[in-house]
C-alpha positions in Angstrom: 13.9 -34.4 -14.2 10.9 -33.6 -12.2 13.1 -33.4 -8.9 15.1 -30.7 -10.8 12.4 -28.5 -11.7 10.9 -25.9 -9.2 7.5 -26.2 -8.0 5.0 -23.3 -9.1 4.6 -22.7 -5.1 8.4 -22.5 -4.6 8.5 -20.0 -7.7 5.9 -17.9 -6.4 7.5 -17.7 -3.1 10.9 -16.6 -4.7 9.0 -14.1 -6.7 7.5 -12.9 -3.9 10.5 -12.4 -1.9 11.4 -9.1 -0.9 14.8 -8.1 0.5 15.3 -6.2 3.6 16.8 -3.3 1.7 13.7 -3.2 -0.7 11.3 -3.3 2.2 13.1 -0.4 3.9 12.9 1.7 0.6 9.3 0.7 0.1 8.6 1.8 3.8 10.3 5.1 3.4 8.5 5.9 0.1 5.1 5.1 1.6 5.9 7.5 4.6 7.3 10.2 2.1 4.2 10.1 -0.1 1.7 10.2 2.8 3.6 12.9 4.7 4.7 15.0 1.9 2.4 17.8 2.8 3.5 17.9 6.3 7.3 17.3 5.4 7.0 20.3 2.9 5.5 22.5 5.4 8.1 21.8 7.9 10.9 22.4 5.4 9.6 25.7 4.4 9.0 26.5 8.2 12.6 25.9 8.5 13.4 28.0 5.6 11.3 31.0 6.9 12.8 30.5 10.5 16.4 30.5 9.2 15.6 33.5 7.1 14.1 35.4 10.0 16.9 34.8 12.1 20.0 35.1 9.9 18.7 35.8 6.2 18.2 39.1 4.5 14.7 40.8 4.2 12.5 39.5 1.3 12.2 41.5 -1.7 9.4 44.2 -2.0 6.6 42.8 -4.2 5.4 46.1 -5.1 8.5 47.2 -6.5 8.3 46.4 -10.1 12.0 47.7 -11.0 13.1 44.8 -8.9 13.5 42.1 -11.5 13.7 39.2 -8.8 10.4 40.7 -7.3 8.9 40.5 -10.6 10.2 36.9 -11.5 9.2 35.6 -8.3 5.9 37.1 -8.3 5.3 35.9 -11.9 6.3 32.1 -11.1 4.0 32.3 -8.0 1.1 33.4 -10.0 1.7 31.3 -12.6 1.8 28.3 -10.5 -1.4 29.0 -8.8 -3.1 29.6 -12.0 -1.9 26.3 -13.6 -2.9 24.5 -10.5 -6.5 25.9 -10.4 -6.7 25.3 -14.0 -5.7 21.7 -13.3 -8.0 21.2 -10.3 -11.3 22.4 -12.1 -10.8 20.0 -15.0 -9.4 16.9 -13.0 -11.8 14.1 -12.5 -9.9 11.6 -10.2 -10.4 8.0 -10.6 -13.4 8.5 -13.0 -11.6 9.2 -16.0 -8.1 9.5 -17.4 -8.0 13.4 -17.8 -6.1 14.3 -21.0 -7.5 17.6 -21.8 -6.7 21.3 -20.7 -3.3 21.5 -19.1 -3.3 17.8 -19.2 -2.6 18.0 -22.9 0.8 19.9 -22.3 2.1 17.8 -19.4 0.9 14.8 -17.5 1.5 16.3 -13.8 0.3 20.1 -14.0 -0.6 20.2 -10.3 3.1 19.3 -9.5 4.5 21.7 -11.9 2.4 24.4 -10.4 3.4 23.5 -7.1 6.9 23.6 -8.0 6.5 27.0 -9.7 4.9 28.4 -6.7 7.7 27.0 -4.6 10.7 28.5 -6.6 8.6 31.9 -6.9 8.4 32.1 -2.9 12.4 31.1 -2.7 12.9 33.9 -5.4 11.0 36.4 -3.1 12.5 35.4 0.0 15.9 36.6 -1.7 18.2 33.7 -0.1 19.9 31.4 -2.7 20.3 28.6 -0.1 16.7 28.0 0.0 16.7 26.5 -3.3 18.7 23.8 -2.2 15.9 22.6 0.0 13.5 22.6 -3.2 15.9 20.8 -5.5 16.8 18.3 -2.5 14.4 16.7 -0.3 11.2 18.3 -1.6 12.0 17.3 -5.3 12.6 13.6 -4.0 9.3 13.6 -2.0 7.5 14.5 -5.2 9.3 12.3 -7.7 8.3 9.3 -5.4 4.8 10.5 -5.4 4.7 11.0 -9.2 6.0 7.4 -9.9 3.4 5.9 -7.6 0.4 7.8 -9.4 1.7 6.9 -12.9 1.9 3.4 -11.8 -1.7 3.4 -10.5 -3.0 5.3 -13.6 -1.2 2.8 -15.8 -3.0 -0.2 -13.9 -6.3 1.6 -13.9 -6.5 2.8 -17.3 -4.3 0.0 -19.4 -5.8 1.1 -22.7 -5.3 4.9 -22.8 -2.3 5.0 -20.5 0.3 4.0 -22.9 -0.6 6.3 -25.9 -1.0 9.3 -23.2 2.6 8.8 -22.1 3.9 8.5 -25.4 2.5 11.8 -26.8 2.5 13.9 -23.2 5.5 14.6 -21.3 5.8 14.3 -17.4 6.8 18.1 -16.7 8.1 20.2 -19.6 5.5 21.0 -22.2 6.1 20.5 -25.6 4.9 23.1 -28.4 1.5 21.9 -29.7 -1.9 23.1 -30.6 -3.8 23.4 -27.1 -7.9 22.3 -27.1 -9.3 25.0 -25.0 -12.9 23.3 -25.3 -12.3 21.4 -22.1 -14.9 22.7 -19.3 -13.6 24.2 -16.3 -15.8 23.6 -13.3 -15.9 25.5 -9.9 -17.4 22.3 -8.3 -14.4 20.4 -9.3 -11.8 23.1 -8.0 -13.7 23.1 -4.8 -14.0 19.4 -4.5 -10.4 19.3 -4.8 -9.9 22.1 -2.2 -7.9 24.2 -4.6 -9.3 27.3 -2.7 -7.0 26.3 0.2 -3.8 26.7 -1.9 -5.2 30.0 -3.2 -5.8 31.4 0.2 -2.4 30.2 1.7 -0.6 31.9 -1.4 -2.6 35.3 -0.7 -1.6 35.0 3.0 2.1 34.2 2.2 2.5 37.0 -0.2 1.0 39.4 2.4 3.1 38.0 5.2 6.2 38.6 2.9 5.4 42.1 2.2 4.7 42.9 5.7 8.1 41.5 6.4 10.0 43.4 4.0 8.4 46.6 5.5 9.4 45.6 9.1 
């Protein structure tokens, strides 16, 4: 009987075995996560280059009678506000943040980013741009979110299950929001959210200048 049983060492080796396909997927996922900002910037650069060469001019940000201009601008501003709100409350690694926007959803920073991206695509006025957001960019951030949530689950094993059970990943549920969480400029600066704010303002100015050319 003993000869038919797997040794602990052999069982461990079998459990640790990773197929070539799994290794490839793991490598690709790590690359997407590490280079997500660069890849997103490249994709948006390609969008801008294509629109400048072949696409229509962007919407006029100052035309309040243009519904697409209003919708796009509101989405950009809401996304920027969501990111700034979350960045000023988030304490990475020190604790599981469950207050402020983290009461509504588990990933307010990423939701803010997507609101901004959809807003800019709306302002640019070329429907093909949305395919970039719904395709490769969405894939990159889905991989990143899953990795981060696995990390949080291992780092906060007691709090994480209850938080996941009551807080959706991206789509908020109607609930009473506790606004007592303290927003700190120091945290906002620590997370370098001022870079996103400055980049957003520069992009809006560039779009308006492009429209008037």
